[in-house]
Every structure is written in structure tokens, then in C-alpha cells.
Amino acid sequence: MSGELPQTTPPVPTDPLEQLLIERIRKGAIELPLLPQVASRILAMVYDPDAEAAKLAALIHQDQALAAHVIRIANSPAYMTRNPVVSLQHAVSMLGMNLMSELAFSASIKGSAFKVPGWDDEVKGLWHYSLASGAYAKEIARMRRFNVESAYLCGLLHGIGRPVVLQTLVALSKEQGTTLSKESLHQLLDGYYIQVGLLVADEWGLPPPVVESIGFHVDYHYAKTAKQECMTTCLAGRMAKHFLDPDTMDEATLREHAVFADLNLYPKDIDALLAHKDKVQAVVEAMPL
Amino acid sequence: MPTSAYDIVVVGSGPAGQKAAIQGAKAGKKVVLIEQEPGIGGNCVYRGTIPSKTLRETALQFERLKRSNEVFEGRLRLDLPMTVLLHRLDEVVKAHECYMAGQLTRNGVTYRHGRARLLSPHEVQLETVDGACQTLTADTIILATGSRPSSIPGIPVDHEHVLDSDSILSMIYLPRSLTILGGGVIACEYASTFALLGVEVTIIDRGKRPLPFMDQDIVDVFQRSIERQGGRFYSGQTVTEVAWDGVSSVVARLANGMAVKSEKMLVALGRQPNVEELNLEAAGLSLDDKGHIPVNDYGQTAVPHIFAAGDMLGRPPALASQAMEDGRRAVSHALGLPVGDSVIQVPIGIYTIPEIASIGLDEEQAAARYRGPIIGRAPFTEIAKGQITGACDGLLKLVADPSGERLLGVQIVGEHATELIHLGQMALQDGANIDRFIDTIFGFPTFAEAYRVAALDILGQRRKRQEQPKAA
């Protein structure tokens, strides 16, 4: 990690579950999801200047479930292909390599990180948040002329710690025989997802801009090498929250944040970003859990 | 809405706006400079001149290293991320920002970050990034909002695969291949930089040759140089469609049926002025058929106290130096200060590899005005410095009147052309004749010697003409 956040003394947790969670994080005893081999290789391709479309198609072919999933997504209204996509090769040829990488990667991590039996609604919410963040990050990057492919990955993965914290808390509450309330769950998710996200990033060997976005999307002023990505991710996350739950994050609250000014986005620019709602909706609907 | 009164409101902090603001402040006026981006300098600093020249410098260093590799038997990684290639950009931009801000502060110019909009002939609304608005009044208004890449119907710039000059440097990696649409300054500068970095470059343009406003011989040298780097020119071609081939390439389909594939595409088909946000009608201004604000030689619009300067005027080639001069002239004229005639003496400098520069008349222009101008040539193969540095891709042309005595213009292609041109500029401005270059002792070995070589070429031709028996 490149930046250093100012040191503060954390409050002593009173919740035993939180104490256990901190203990696990400290000992590195969190059970991290494995990055599926396919996703790992796709990720390498996204950042590999020598990657080829044929290699990507062959890679996705290795996982039949993933291949079928990608074809189904490719046929969804979000990607508006002119003719029905009938094969993986066809999907690659219709959508292009970068988009296919995104679809395949998203579909691939979904199965490994976003699975917590009995908490389907929460997991679905986290998944939708990730997708919407990725979609908004692309639009922000397009508007500010930052790199679009990198922005998507940062948006998609900046909250990767949340489902892992959720899995851990569910397991811990089972062990302790306690009930996990939704209120305390959300507090703990908010409190620890960045720390755990960084553990996942390390485990998965994510690219530096993505790692920095996980660590600094909230305190982007401390980012050193990928400040643009961090600001883009911060805003994308907020826009995703507004898109998914406008009651919790209404438009006035969304517009209040300093990140708009830091990205030099004027009220008219914000209007233009909010107008992408349908595009984001289509992306979210295209990839259900 | 609070109001503030100024003598001069300048909209846009690019080269034109900066120089206009400083000129006004130096004349003792109360000046405010408005910029919509957070930093001073406009596109020139953040997306144009400074970043592209920084990449160009890296490309040149790479080239030198590649040559040294033969000596050191090292291996260069050529798949480096763009961030590595632009590693010095941040410090260059910061230094530039710092000295520009210092200049404005020293001269007492007020700087405001926000978007400007005309409310009436003397009122400008300033909207800050948080949406707050304020009205500024001014006796003189200078519009210097610059330009942006033109949107071309049928060419979908998505800033991901099909890029423009604002987004080309956001790529993570150098592409293996790049198609460039256009044959102007931006197209040629990026073409030569990327070609030197090992990218397979293809330039497609409607014109018969790139840089049509430049001397043919000069452009020929440049074109040959790019072709030696592996670049290809498809001149006189019209693009009918741009699309994904569906796998990993952008495909440009040409009217002749040919398809050109590449990993990325740069669309550099001209620029359009940034005028939409200005609300020109409120001040009584309108655009001409080409979408530009009509102005006179001083940048004065139809509303006498409102001036336009720089790239927004849409005069190719869009040069920072020309924009600076526009800004200075506009304010000088507005304040009744002497303007001078330096506008005709702004050198053209194009940062291709090799560089191209021009001042005064070229061969074609001279031939149209004079019967039989004499042209002196100095190929860099005949200049010791060219041989020593391995920069033999070069040519300096002196254009003289038919007597071979009066200097009319200088055109140069080659290393340091944009620096060398100033010698010609000074000579032109001082009315120096060709013999001046012959009588001057130049350092040896220098590229400047080319002036003397070209002048001697003219001297030889002049003598031949004088020796020819006059027609009875």
C-alpha cells in the first residue's frame, strides 16, 4: 500500500463478536475466498498488453458454467447485441475483448466471494453494489478521460472485503451461538471491509490501482499513486448507493460530498452522470447472483 | 447573487488567457482570470502540449537507449505501462503550474476556479464547482476558452478503444498497433512519438499529404522518417466506418474498400471551439458558419469590448505561441496600447520526430508572389553535427527573392528545428539579407551551420543567374 493513513487510537470494542473479528484479522485467520483460476488469468489478461482475444475465449471455455453464464449475459439487454449470441466465440466477437474480460471476471468472482448461505438478500445487495459501482466508475472515467478499463475493476472490487466480513461474522456467530443483528452486521461491515478487502487483494494479487482503491477510496487524499482511481471509486460507490437505495442516500446527500469538487465535476456534469441510471440498471440486471 | 467589478475579465487560463491577463495587469488594470479546471494552464498543460511533449521526450530517450543497447548488449522492455513512459509528467505539470501561478500572483491577477457564462455584454456569471454563482462585471471581456477534439458523426469515440487527443494518454499500456485518423499537427506528433516507441502506426487522412500547410520538401523528409520507423500513410482516403471487428481490434473501413485493423484508434480530425457554455447570445454575439466567433485582426468581436483569442478562433495550426500572441494583442488593442506587427512573425513549431518549423514564406508561397524565388537547401547529411549525432533526417530551406538577396522565409525539418527557427525569425524581423548568413561565423559542429550551407547554395544559384546572358 502506498499511502499512510493518520494513526488514530481505535475505540475498544465492547461487542464480543467484534472482538473476535478483530482477533481473526490480526492473526490473519480470516478465511479468504480463493480467486478462481479463470478469474486470476482473466485479470492477468486485462493488464497484459500481449493478451489476445483467442486466448480469452479459450480460457472461458475451460469453465463450462462460466461460459454459459457469459453467453447469457452477452444476450441480455444491457449489451444490446444486434443478433442473438450463440457461442462464446460469437460473444467475444460481438462484445470485444475488454468487455468480455469484465463479464467473465465479474461472473467468476461472484461464485467464489459472494456466497453466504442464509444471507441471500445481503449478498445480493453487496453484489449489486459492486456491479453498479463498476458501471458508474466507467462513466466517471469516460467523463474525466481517465482509463476506463482500470476504473471498472476498481469500482467492482473496492468492496470485496464486505462479503468476506459477512462470511466471517456469520461463521463466528454460529460458533458463539449468538444471533447476528442486521444493525450490528452493517456497522461491522462498514468498520472492517477495507482491512479485510486489503487481505483479499493481497491474496489475489490484484493490480496496484485496485489495491489502492480498496484501501483509499474513502480517504482518497492519502492515495499516492492512484488518486484518480480512488476518487473515481469513491464517487462510483456513492452513486451506486444512491442508485440502489435512494431513501438511504438521497440525491441531495449524494451531491453534498467533496469528491465532486475534487474530480472537478460541476452540477451539470453530475446531472449527466445521474442520467446513466438506465445503463447501470441494465448492467446490474444482466448479471444476477 | 453577489457582484464584483473588474476592468478585465478573462475566461480561460490557457496560453491565450494567461498572457491576456498578465498584459492587462501590467497595464495597471484590475483583472480576474476564470478557469473551469482546478489547475492553471488549460488543455495545453493537462491534456495537450505538456503531456504529449513529455511522452515525446521519453520516446527520444528510448531511442537513444536502444542505440546504446548495441554497445551495452542490454535488453529494453518495450511493454512498459504508460505511467512509466510519463513518469516525469506530474513533476513537469507541477513545475509549470507553480511558475504560472507565481506569474499571475506577482502581477496581481485574481484567479477564480469556476465556469463562466455571459449574462449581458458587460456581465459574466461565475459558477463554482459546488454550484454557487456570482456575477462579475467588466469593461473588457477576453474569451479564451480553447478547443476540444471535434466529434465526427459515425466515429464513436468511447475513450476506451477509440480515443481522441484528450484520452489517448489514459491508456494503461502502449498498444501494439494504432490507427490515427487525420493528418494535422496532433495526428503527426502522436504518430511519430508512438512509432518511435515501437507501436505499429497507420495514418489515414483525406488530404494528399500530411501537414498540407507546410512545405512539401519538409513534409517529405518527415514522412520518410516515419516510414523508416514502420509507420504507414494512407493519404487521400476517406473513412466510411469505424467499428470493432468484434474481437480485439478497431477497424477503419475506407471508401476504396480497404479495412485497416489496429488495437486502438486515435481520432485527430480537427478541433472545435469551446463556446457552448458561454451563452454568447446574451452578450449579442453569434457564431459564423464554421462555429467560430468572427473577429478582426486584434481578436475583437462584433461587440467592441469583447475579444476572442487562442484556439477557440479555429485558425490552424493551433499553436500555443500564437495563442499567447492573440491574448497579448487583444488586451493591448482593448487598452489602446501599441500592438506591433509580430503576429505575422509567429514561428510554426511542430513537435514531430524529427521536428518541423517554419517562419515567413515557404517555396510555394514565394513562387506565387515572386517570379522565380531562389531556394537554398542544407540537408543535414551535409552538416557535421547531423553525422555526429546520427540525426541526418533533416533539411533546412532558405527562401530568397529572385535576386537571391532578400530572405523571405525559413523552413526546417530535423533535430532542434523548433529552436533553430528563431535564428531565421530574427533575421527576417531585422530585414537581414542572405549574405548575412555567409558572413557570419557559426560554431562548428552545430546544426545552426545549416543556415550558412543553405545561404551558400543560394549564393551559387545567384551567381549562375547573374552569369546567364541577358536576353537581347
PDB file of N, CA and C in Angstrom, chain B residues 4-5 49 75-76 87 95-96 113 153 165 229 231 255 281 301 335 337 373 381 386 392 397 419 429 441 458 469:
ATOM      1  N   SER B   4     -19.030  41.489  -8.450  1.00  0.00           N
ATOM      2  CA  SER B   4     -17.706  42.102  -8.326  1.00  0.00           C
ATOM      3  C   SER B   4     -17.368  42.795  -9.629  1.00  0.00           C
ATOM      4  N   ALA B   5     -16.740  43.960  -9.517  1.00  0.00           N
ATOM      5  CA  ALA B   5     -16.414  44.743 -10.713  1.00  0.00           C
ATOM      6  C   ALA B   5     -14.919  44.641 -11.037  1.00  0.00           C
ATOM      7  N   THR B  49      -0.203  20.030 -25.008  1.00  0.00           N
ATOM      8  CA  THR B  49       1.216  20.270 -25.253  1.00  0.00           C
ATOM      9  C   THR B  49       2.128  19.591 -24.239  1.00  0.00           C
ATOM     10  N   ARG B  75      18.972  -5.334 -22.671  1.00  0.00           N
ATOM     11  CA  ARG B  75      17.680  -5.536 -23.342  1.00  0.00           C
ATOM     12  C   ARG B  75      16.662  -4.566 -22.749  1.00  0.00           C
ATOM     13  N   LEU B  76      15.953  -3.909 -23.606  1.00  0.00           N
ATOM     14  CA  LEU B  76      14.952  -2.957 -23.141  1.00  0.00           C
ATOM     15  C   LEU B  76      13.580  -3.610 -23.137  1.00  0.00           C
ATOM     16  N   HIS B  87       6.506   9.137 -16.607  1.00  0.00           N
ATOM     17  CA  HIS B  87       6.876   9.244 -15.191  1.00  0.00           C
ATOM     18  C   HIS B  87       7.217  10.669 -14.765  1.00  0.00           C
ATOM     19  N   ALA B  95       5.582  21.867 -11.847  1.00  0.00           N
ATOM     20  CA  ALA B  95       6.526  22.984 -12.018  1.00  0.00           C
ATOM     21  C   ALA B  95       5.889  24.078 -12.869  1.00  0.00           C
ATOM     22  N   HIS B  96       5.195  23.637 -13.918  1.00  0.00           N
ATOM     23  CA  HIS B  96       4.544  24.570 -14.829  1.00  0.00           C
ATOM     24  C   HIS B  96       3.455  25.358 -14.100  1.00  0.00           C
ATOM     25  N   HIS B 113     -11.602  29.772  -9.768  1.00  0.00           N
ATOM     26  CA  HIS B 113     -11.887  28.445 -10.324  1.00  0.00           C
ATOM     27  C   HIS B 113     -13.396  28.312 -10.490  1.00  0.00           C
ATOM     28  N   PRO B 153     -19.459  12.628 -36.841  1.00  0.00           N
ATOM     29  CA  PRO B 153     -20.557  11.665 -36.953  1.00  0.00           C
ATOM     30  C   PRO B 153     -20.060  10.344 -37.545  1.00  0.00           C
ATOM     31  N   SER B 165      -7.502  13.024 -28.676  1.00  0.00           N
ATOM     32  CA  SER B 165      -6.255  13.531 -28.083  1.00  0.00           C
ATOM     33  C   SER B 165      -6.417  13.867 -26.599  1.00  0.00           C
ATOM     34  N   GLN B 229      10.446   4.117 -39.528  1.00  0.00           N
ATOM     35  CA  GLN B 229      10.122   3.564 -38.199  1.00  0.00           C
ATOM     36  C   GLN B 229       9.026   2.495 -38.298  1.00  0.00           C
ATOM     37  N   GLY B 231       5.983   3.153 -39.783  1.00  0.00           N
ATOM     38  CA  GLY B 231       4.671   3.793 -39.924  1.00  0.00           C
ATOM     39  C   GLY B 231       4.188   3.758 -41.365  1.00  0.00           C
ATOM     40  N   ALA B 255     -13.176   4.152 -48.109  1.00  0.00           N
ATOM     41  CA  ALA B 255     -14.064   4.232 -49.278  1.00  0.00           C
ATOM     42  C   ALA B 255     -13.581   3.326 -50.407  1.00  0.00           C
ATOM     43  N   GLU B 281     -25.137  34.574 -26.946  1.00  0.00           N
ATOM     44  CA  GLU B 281     -26.259  35.406 -27.391  1.00  0.00           C
ATOM     45  C   GLU B 281     -26.561  36.511 -26.378  1.00  0.00           C
ATOM     46  N   THR B 301     -14.449  41.172 -31.361  1.00  0.00           N
ATOM     47  CA  THR B 301     -15.682  40.589 -31.902  1.00  0.00           C
ATOM     48  C   THR B 301     -16.612  41.716 -32.359  1.00  0.00           C
ATOM     49  N   LEU B 335      -6.905  48.231 -24.669  1.00  0.00           N
ATOM     50  CA  LEU B 335      -6.446  49.309 -23.791  1.00  0.00           C
ATOM     51  C   LEU B 335      -5.780  50.444 -24.570  1.00  0.00           C
ATOM     52  N   LEU B 337      -3.059  50.291 -26.314  1.00  0.00           N
ATOM     53  CA  LEU B 337      -1.593  50.215 -26.262  1.00  0.00           C
ATOM     54  C   LEU B 337      -1.068  49.821 -27.637  1.00  0.00           C
ATOM     55  N   PRO B 373      11.656  32.618 -57.204  1.00  0.00           N
ATOM     56  CA  PRO B 373      12.442  32.785 -55.978  1.00  0.00           C
ATOM     57  C   PRO B 373      13.596  31.782 -55.959  1.00  0.00           C
ATOM     58  N   THR B 381      22.527  15.726 -43.832  1.00  0.00           N
ATOM     59  CA  THR B 381      23.604  14.783 -44.157  1.00  0.00           C
ATOM     60  C   THR B 381      24.902  15.530 -44.465  1.00  0.00           C
ATOM     61  N   GLY B 386      24.942  16.711 -37.724  1.00  0.00           N
ATOM     62  CA  GLY B 386      23.955  15.683 -38.074  1.00  0.00           C
ATOM     63  C   GLY B 386      24.596  14.316 -38.119  1.00  0.00           C
ATOM     64  N   CYS B 392      20.531  12.577 -39.147  1.00  0.00           N
ATOM     65  CA  CYS B 392      20.698  13.047 -40.530  1.00  0.00           C
ATOM     66  C   CYS B 392      19.369  13.295 -41.239  1.00  0.00           C
ATOM     67  N   LYS B 397      15.693  24.889 -45.353  1.00  0.00           N
ATOM     68  CA  LYS B 397      15.493  25.608 -46.615  1.00  0.00           C
ATOM     69  C   LYS B 397      15.422  27.102 -46.340  1.00  0.00           C
ATOM     70  N   GLU B 419      14.035  25.075 -32.305  1.00  0.00           N
ATOM     71  CA  GLU B 419      14.954  26.051 -31.709  1.00  0.00           C
ATOM     72  C   GLU B 419      15.659  26.848 -32.826  1.00  0.00           C
ATOM     73  N   GLN B 429      12.973  39.424 -39.115  1.00  0.00           N
ATOM     74  CA  GLN B 429      12.488  40.636 -38.454  1.00  0.00           C
ATOM     75  C   GLN B 429      13.451  41.804 -38.625  1.00  0.00           C
ATOM     76  N   ILE B 441      30.127  33.819 -38.720  1.00  0.00           N
ATOM     77  CA  ILE B 441      30.898  32.615 -38.367  1.00  0.00           C
ATOM     78  C   ILE B 441      30.081  31.809 -37.368  1.00  0.00           C
ATOM     79  N   ILE B 458      22.303  29.329 -52.119  1.00  0.00           N
ATOM     80  CA  ILE B 458      21.623  30.450 -52.793  1.00  0.00           C
ATOM     81  C   ILE B 458      22.653  31.309 -53.530  1.00  0.00           C
ATOM     82  N   PRO B 469      23.503  35.057 -69.942  1.00  0.00           N
ATOM     83  CA  PRO B 469      23.421  36.242 -70.815  1.00  0.00           C
ATOM     84  C   PRO B 469      22.004  36.802 -70.818  1.00  0.00           C
TER      85      PRO B 469
END
